[in-house]
Amino acid sequence: MNSGLEGVIAAETVLSHVDGQKGAIWVRGHTIEDLIENHGFEGTVAIIWEGFDGEGLTRGKIRDGFGAARKRAFAQMNDWLGAAAKRALLEGVRIALAALPEDSTPADIVSTLPIAIAALVRTREGKSPVAPDPMLTTAADFLRMLKGSPAPDSDIRALDTYFTTVSENGLGTSSFAARVTVSTKASLASAAVSAYSAFTGPLHGGAPGPVLDMLDEIEASGNIDGWIEQKLTSGQRLMGFGHRVFRIRDPRADVLRSAVASLNPDTGRLAVAAAVERAALAALKRHKPGRSLQSNIEMNAALLLDAIGVPRDAFTQVFAIARCAGWIANALEQKKTGRMIRPVSNYVGPRPLVST
Ligand code: ACO
């Protein structure tokens, strides 16, 4: 039995190819660098949704569709804001997604996330939610709604690069959860709730906030090697390292490192992060000699989101804005070409005392 389903092929896809040995990703034939340079987040969504959520999709059509959907999501906010605002952000966003009607469109589902995150962060700060501007990109409008004023171009570019980079990544656990859900002919809205719920765990999309906590703790300890050694000796995991598929190198980590560098970030923090990364990679090699544990995207994702002023407990939810496009693409592809997913388990419990 293979309890983590490593190496098990559970779907055929045209969406993305993840080559863990070469450290490469193609999204419908495009490299991540091409998507960032020439398509941006909305253009990437047009590419991955083409043929699944309509034909002839373009960056402009997706931008307009997302803008209109943000307006609808903002108008529906009273369906969930009262209950969601009393809860932690992770739960509040889950409540907002759960409030979506069964027949919600892909754009409605994705656009609920920036509306909910911005409104919930502002509400807890005692500020009123800011209405969306449908003419803007998701990155620009999200930062505007979060902060109450237009963000600098450099921040918008960095967030758009981040969204583009992380929007689709093969059969990640959350995308698989979306596929499992729609394989029973359940709705896309239900698939988004399943995927989001799987995503929030610290082994998956829940990692970037804890990465920053780890950097702070290490810095405060004044002893990088000692801190890391103690964690590994006590059997704990270092956040931001290791990946189920990318065993040699995660190409997205390099892309995000350049995006962080373009932001003029806190150089002290960057120096600590670089020193932690070096020490962690060396320690992981010593402690897990049989494994190839490398940096994943989360260290640079955390540094990027922190540098553009996203609160730490919103990192996972902001990541979800982009990955939701991938969840939807996977769900639509599953609906079109897949079967109901229903594996079997190997019973290892007691047998009945009296056999019949
Ligand atoms: N720190 C310390 N040890 C680790 C780490 C780590 N970050 N990652 C894996 N290991 C160890 C495990 O403890 C295990 O050791 P063992 O064989 O002695 O028991 C061995 O390496 C293999 O671990 P698995 O759980 O089989 O590795 P898997 O392929 O499932 O790992 C995962 C993937 C979950 C990402 C893991 O590396 C991890 O927990 N990393 C830290 C959390 C993190 O950064 N998550 C974000 C991932 S990126 C994303 O999802 C968007």
Coordinates of C-alpha atoms and ligand atoms in Angstrom, one line a residue:
M1 CA 0.0 0.0 0.0
N2 CA 1.2 3.5 -0.8
S3 CA -0.6 5.7 1.7
G4 CA 0.6 9.0 0.2
L5 CA -0.3 7.8 -3.3
E6 CA 3.2 8.9 -4.4
G7 CA 3.7 8.1 -8.1
V8 CA 0.1 7.1 -8.6
I9 CA -1.4 8.6 -11.7
A10 CA -4.9 9.6 -10.9
A11 CA -5.8 11.9 -13.8
E12 CA -4.9 12.7 -17.4
T13 CA -4.5 16.5 -17.8
V14 CA -3.7 19.1 -20.4
L15 CA -3.3 21.7 -17.7
S16 CA 0.2 21.5 -16.4
H17 CA 3.2 19.2 -16.4
V18 CA 5.4 19.2 -13.3
D19 CA 8.8 17.5 -13.8
G20 CA 10.3 17.0 -10.3
Q21 CA 13.6 15.7 -11.5
K22 CA 14.3 18.5 -13.9
G23 CA 12.7 21.1 -11.7
A24 CA 10.4 22.3 -14.5
I25 CA 6.7 23.3 -14.9
W26 CA 4.8 23.8 -18.1
V27 CA 1.3 25.3 -17.9
R28 CA -0.5 24.3 -21.1
G29 CA 2.8 24.5 -23.0
H30 CA 4.0 27.8 -21.4
T31 CA 6.9 28.2 -19.0
I32 CA 6.3 30.2 -15.8
E33 CA 8.7 32.9 -17.1
D34 CA 6.6 33.3 -20.3
L35 CA 3.4 33.5 -18.3
I36 CA 4.8 36.2 -16.1
E37 CA 6.4 38.2 -18.9
N38 CA 3.5 38.0 -21.4
H39 CA 0.3 36.9 -19.8
G40 CA 0.0 37.9 -16.2
F41 CA -2.4 36.3 -13.8
E42 CA -5.6 37.0 -15.8
G43 CA -3.9 35.9 -19.0
T44 CA -2.8 32.7 -17.3
V45 CA -6.3 32.0 -16.2
A46 CA -7.5 32.5 -19.8
I47 CA -4.9 29.9 -20.9
I48 CA -5.9 27.3 -18.2
W49 CA -9.6 27.8 -18.5
E50 CA -9.7 27.8 -22.3
G51 CA -12.1 25.1 -23.6
F52 CA -13.3 24.4 -20.1
D53 CA -15.0 27.7 -19.2
G54 CA -15.8 28.8 -22.7
E55 CA -13.8 29.4 -25.9
G56 CA -11.6 32.3 -27.1
L57 CA -10.7 33.5 -23.6
T58 CA -8.3 36.4 -23.4
R59 CA -6.5 38.2 -20.6
G60 CA -8.9 41.2 -21.2
K61 CA -12.1 39.0 -21.0
I62 CA -10.9 37.3 -17.8
R63 CA -10.0 40.7 -16.3
D64 CA -13.5 42.1 -17.1
G65 CA -15.2 38.9 -15.9
F66 CA -13.3 38.9 -12.6
G67 CA -14.0 42.6 -12.2
A68 CA -17.8 42.1 -12.7
A69 CA -17.6 39.0 -10.4
R70 CA -15.9 41.1 -7.6
K71 CA -18.8 43.6 -7.8
R72 CA -21.3 40.7 -7.4
A73 CA -19.3 39.2 -4.5
F74 CA -19.1 42.6 -2.8
A75 CA -22.9 43.0 -3.2
Q76 CA -23.5 39.5 -1.6
M77 CA -21.1 40.2 1.3
N78 CA -23.9 40.4 3.9
D79 CA -24.6 36.7 3.3
W80 CA -21.5 35.9 5.2
L81 CA -19.7 38.9 6.7
G82 CA -21.5 38.9 10.1
A83 CA -20.6 35.3 10.9
A84 CA -17.2 35.4 9.2
A85 CA -15.9 38.5 10.9
K86 CA -16.2 36.9 14.3
R87 CA -13.8 34.2 13.3
A88 CA -10.1 33.8 12.5
L89 CA -9.3 34.6 8.9
L90 CA -8.8 31.0 7.8
E91 CA -12.4 30.2 9.1
G92 CA -13.9 33.5 7.9
V93 CA -12.8 32.8 4.3
R94 CA -14.1 29.3 4.5
I95 CA -17.5 30.7 5.6
A96 CA -17.5 33.1 2.6
L97 CA -16.8 30.3 0.2
A98 CA -19.4 28.0 1.8
A99 CA -22.0 30.8 1.3
L100 CA -21.6 30.6 -2.5
P101 CA -24.7 29.4 -4.3
E102 CA -24.5 26.0 -6.0
D103 CA -24.6 27.5 -9.5
S104 CA -21.7 29.9 -8.9
T105 CA -19.5 30.5 -12.0
P106 CA -15.8 30.0 -12.0
A107 CA -15.3 33.8 -11.9
D108 CA -17.7 34.2 -9.0
I109 CA -15.8 31.6 -7.0
V110 CA -12.3 33.0 -7.6
S111 CA -13.5 36.6 -7.0
T112 CA -15.1 35.8 -3.7
L113 CA -11.6 35.3 -2.2
P114 CA -10.1 38.8 -2.7
I115 CA -13.3 40.4 -1.6
A116 CA -13.6 38.2 1.5
I117 CA -9.9 38.5 2.5
A118 CA -9.8 42.3 2.1
A119 CA -13.1 42.9 3.8
L120 CA -12.3 40.6 6.8
V121 CA -8.9 42.1 7.4
R122 CA -10.3 45.6 7.3
T123 CA -13.3 44.7 9.5
R124 CA -11.1 43.4 12.2
E125 CA -9.0 46.6 12.0
G126 CA -12.3 48.5 12.6
K127 CA -12.4 49.8 9.0
S128 CA -15.1 49.6 6.4
P129 CA -14.7 47.2 3.5
V130 CA -13.7 49.0 0.3
A131 CA -15.8 48.4 -2.9
P132 CA -14.0 46.8 -5.8
D133 CA -12.9 48.6 -8.9
P134 CA -13.9 46.3 -11.8
M135 CA -11.5 47.9 -14.2
L136 CA -8.4 46.8 -12.3
T137 CA -6.5 43.5 -12.3
T138 CA -7.1 41.1 -9.4
A139 CA -3.7 42.0 -7.9
A140 CA -4.2 45.8 -8.2
D141 CA -7.7 45.7 -6.8
F142 CA -7.0 43.3 -4.0
L143 CA -4.2 45.5 -2.7
R144 CA -6.4 48.6 -3.1
M145 CA -9.3 47.0 -1.2
L146 CA -6.9 45.7 1.5
K147 CA -5.2 49.1 2.1
G148 CA -7.9 51.6 1.1
S149 CA -5.7 53.3 -1.5
P150 CA -4.0 52.3 -4.7
A151 CA -0.8 50.3 -4.2
P152 CA 2.5 51.2 -5.8
D153 CA 3.1 49.6 -9.3
S154 CA 6.1 47.6 -8.0
D155 CA 3.8 45.9 -5.4
I156 CA 1.1 45.2 -7.9
R157 CA 3.7 43.7 -10.3
A158 CA 5.2 41.5 -7.6
L159 CA 1.7 40.2 -6.5
D160 CA 0.8 39.6 -10.1
T161 CA 4.0 37.6 -10.6
Y162 CA 3.2 35.6 -7.4
F163 CA -0.4 34.9 -8.5
T164 CA 0.8 33.8 -12.0
T165 CA 3.6 31.6 -10.6
V166 CA 1.4 29.7 -8.1
S167 CA -1.9 29.5 -10.0
E168 CA -1.5 25.9 -11.3
N169 CA 0.8 23.1 -10.2
G170 CA -0.2 19.7 -11.3
L171 CA -2.1 17.4 -9.1
G172 CA -1.4 19.2 -5.8
T173 CA -3.4 17.9 -2.8
S174 CA -6.0 20.7 -3.0
S175 CA -6.5 20.3 -6.7
F176 CA -7.0 16.6 -6.1
A177 CA -9.6 17.4 -3.5
A178 CA -11.4 19.5 -6.0
R179 CA -11.3 16.7 -8.5
V180 CA -12.6 14.1 -6.0
T181 CA -15.5 16.4 -5.1
V182 CA -16.7 17.1 -8.6
S183 CA -16.1 13.5 -9.7
T184 CA -19.5 12.8 -7.9
K185 CA -21.1 15.5 -10.0
A186 CA -21.0 17.9 -7.0
S187 CA -20.8 21.7 -7.9
L188 CA -17.8 23.8 -8.5
A189 CA -18.7 25.8 -5.4
S190 CA -18.5 22.6 -3.3
A191 CA -15.2 21.7 -5.0
A192 CA -13.7 25.1 -4.0
V193 CA -14.7 24.5 -0.4
S194 CA -13.0 21.1 -0.4
A195 CA -9.9 22.4 -2.1
Y196 CA -9.6 25.4 0.2
S197 CA -10.0 23.2 3.2
A198 CA -7.2 20.8 2.0
F199 CA -5.1 23.8 1.2
T200 CA -5.1 25.4 4.6
G201 CA -2.9 22.7 6.2
P202 CA 0.7 23.6 7.1
L203 CA 2.1 20.8 4.9
H204 CA 0.5 22.5 1.8
G205 CA -0.8 26.1 1.4
G206 CA -0.7 26.8 5.1
A207 CA 3.1 27.0 5.1
P208 CA 4.1 30.6 4.3
G209 CA 2.9 32.3 7.5
P210 CA 4.7 29.7 9.7
V211 CA 7.8 30.3 7.5
L212 CA 7.9 33.9 8.7
D213 CA 7.3 32.8 12.3
M214 CA 10.2 30.5 12.0
L215 CA 12.5 33.3 10.6
D216 CA 11.5 35.5 13.5
E217 CA 12.1 32.8 16.1
I218 CA 15.5 31.9 14.6
E219 CA 16.5 35.6 14.5
A220 CA 15.4 36.1 18.1
S221 CA 17.4 33.0 19.2
G222 CA 20.6 34.5 17.8
N223 CA 21.7 30.9 16.9
I224 CA 20.7 29.7 13.5
D225 CA 22.4 26.4 13.6
G226 CA 21.4 25.6 17.1
W227 CA 17.7 26.4 16.5
I228 CA 17.6 24.3 13.4
E229 CA 19.5 21.4 15.1
Q230 CA 17.1 21.4 18.0
K231 CA 14.0 21.3 15.7
L232 CA 15.3 18.5 13.6
T233 CA 16.6 16.5 16.5
S234 CA 13.2 16.7 18.1
G235 CA 11.6 15.3 14.9
Q236 CA 10.0 18.6 13.7
R237 CA 9.8 19.9 10.2
L238 CA 11.4 23.0 8.9
M239 CA 8.7 25.1 7.1
G240 CA 9.6 26.0 3.5
F241 CA 11.7 22.9 2.7
G242 CA 10.8 19.7 1.0
H243 CA 8.2 18.9 -1.7
R244 CA 6.5 15.8 -2.8
V245 CA 7.3 16.3 -6.5
F246 CA 10.2 18.8 -6.7
R247 CA 13.0 16.7 -5.3
I248 CA 15.9 18.6 -7.0
R249 CA 14.7 22.2 -7.2
D250 CA 11.4 24.0 -7.3
P251 CA 11.7 26.4 -10.3
R252 CA 9.1 28.7 -8.7
A253 CA 11.4 29.5 -5.8
D254 CA 13.9 31.2 -8.2
V255 CA 11.2 33.2 -9.9
L256 CA 9.8 34.5 -6.6
R257 CA 13.4 35.2 -5.3
S258 CA 13.8 37.6 -8.2
A259 CA 10.4 39.1 -7.5
V260 CA 11.3 39.7 -3.9
A261 CA 14.6 41.4 -4.9
S262 CA 12.7 43.8 -7.2
L263 CA 10.8 45.1 -4.2
N264 CA 13.5 46.8 -2.3
P265 CA 12.8 44.7 0.7
D266 CA 14.2 44.8 4.2
T267 CA 17.8 43.7 3.5
G268 CA 18.3 42.6 7.1
R269 CA 15.5 40.1 6.8
L270 CA 16.7 38.9 3.4
A271 CA 20.2 38.3 4.8
V272 CA 18.7 36.3 7.7
A273 CA 16.5 34.3 5.3
A274 CA 19.5 33.5 3.1
A275 CA 21.6 32.4 6.1
V276 CA 18.7 30.2 7.4
E277 CA 18.2 28.7 4.0
R278 CA 21.9 27.8 3.7
A279 CA 22.0 26.3 7.3
A280 CA 18.7 24.5 6.8
L281 CA 19.8 22.8 3.6
A282 CA 23.0 21.6 5.1
A283 CA 21.3 20.4 8.3
L284 CA 18.6 18.5 6.3
K285 CA 21.3 16.8 4.2
R286 CA 22.9 15.6 7.5
H287 CA 19.7 14.6 9.2
K288 CA 17.9 13.0 6.2
P289 CA 20.8 11.7 4.0
G290 CA 18.5 9.5 2.0
R291 CA 16.2 12.3 1.0
S292 CA 16.7 15.3 -1.3
L293 CA 15.0 18.1 0.7
Q294 CA 15.3 21.4 -1.0
S295 CA 13.8 24.9 -0.6
N296 CA 10.2 25.1 -1.8
I297 CA 8.4 28.3 -2.7
E298 CA 7.2 29.2 0.7
M299 CA 10.3 31.2 2.0
N300 CA 10.2 33.6 -0.9
A301 CA 6.4 33.7 -1.0
A302 CA 6.4 34.7 2.6
L303 CA 9.1 37.4 2.1
L304 CA 7.2 38.7 -1.0
L305 CA 3.8 38.9 0.7
D306 CA 5.4 40.5 3.8
A307 CA 7.2 43.1 1.8
I308 CA 4.0 44.2 0.1
G309 CA 2.1 44.5 3.4
V310 CA -0.1 41.4 3.4
P311 CA -0.7 40.4 7.1
R312 CA 1.0 37.1 8.0
D313 CA -2.2 35.3 8.8
A314 CA -3.6 36.1 5.4
F315 CA -0.7 34.6 3.4
T316 CA -2.5 31.2 2.8
Q317 CA -5.7 32.9 1.8
V318 CA -3.9 35.2 -0.7
F319 CA -2.1 32.2 -2.1
A320 CA -5.6 30.6 -2.5
I321 CA -6.8 33.5 -4.7
A322 CA -4.4 32.3 -7.4
R323 CA -4.6 28.6 -6.8
C324 CA -8.4 28.7 -6.9
A325 CA -8.0 29.3 -10.6
G326 CA -6.1 26.0 -10.8
W327 CA -8.7 24.2 -8.6
I328 CA -11.4 25.3 -11.0
A329 CA -9.5 24.2 -14.1
N330 CA -8.8 20.8 -12.5
A331 CA -12.5 20.5 -11.5
L332 CA -13.7 21.4 -15.0
E333 CA -11.3 19.0 -16.6
Q334 CA -12.4 16.3 -14.2
K335 CA -16.1 16.9 -15.0
K336 CA -15.3 16.7 -18.7
T337 CA -13.0 13.7 -18.9
G338 CA -12.8 12.0 -15.5
R339 CA -14.7 9.2 -13.7
M340 CA -16.0 9.1 -10.2
I341 CA -12.9 8.8 -7.9
R342 CA -13.4 5.9 -5.5
P343 CA -10.3 4.0 -4.4
V344 CA -10.4 1.1 -2.0
S345 CA -8.8 0.6 1.5
N346 CA -7.0 -2.4 2.9
Y347 CA -8.9 -3.5 6.0
V348 CA -6.6 -4.2 8.9
G349 CA -9.1 -4.1 11.8
P350 CA -10.5 -7.1 13.7
R351 CA -12.6 -9.8 12.1
P352 CA -16.0 -10.8 13.4
L353 CA -15.7 -13.3 16.3
V354 CA -18.3 -15.6 14.7
S355 CA -17.8 -16.1 11.0
T356 CA -20.9 -16.5 9.0
Ligands
ACO1 N1 11.8 19.4 7.5 C1 12.3 18.3 8.1 N2 12.1 17.0 7.7 C2 11.4 16.9 6.6 C3 10.9 18.0 5.9 C4 11.1 19.3 6.4 N3 10.7 20.4 5.8 N4 10.2 17.6 4.8 C5 10.3 16.2 4.8 N5 11.1 15.9 5.9 C6 11.4 14.5 6.2 C7 10.2 13.8 6.9 O1 10.2 14.0 8.3 C8 10.5 12.3 6.5 O2 11.5 11.8 7.3 P1 11.5 10.2 7.7 O3 11.6 9.5 6.4 O4 12.7 10.1 8.6 O5 10.2 10.0 8.4 C9 11.1 12.5 5.1 O6 11.7 13.8 5.1 C10 10.1 12.3 4.0 O7 9.0 13.1 4.4 P2 7.6 12.9 3.7 O8 6.5 13.3 4.6 O9 7.5 11.6 3.0 O10 7.8 13.9 2.5 P3 6.7 14.4 1.5 O11 7.1 14.0 0.2 O12 5.3 14.0 2.0 O13 6.9 15.9 1.8 C11 6.1 18.0 2.4 C12 6.3 17.0 1.3 C13 4.8 17.7 3.1 C14 6.0 19.4 1.7 C15 7.2 18.0 3.4 O14 8.5 18.2 2.8 C16 7.0 19.1 4.5 O15 6.3 18.8 5.5 N6 7.6 20.3 4.4 C17 7.4 21.4 5.3 C18 6.1 22.1 5.1 C19 6.1 23.0 3.9 O16 7.0 23.7 3.6 N7 5.0 22.8 3.1 C20 4.8 23.6 1.8 C21 5.0 22.7 0.7 S1 4.8 23.7 -0.8 C22 3.1 23.7 -1.1 O17 2.4 22.8 -0.8 C23 2.6 24.8 -1.8

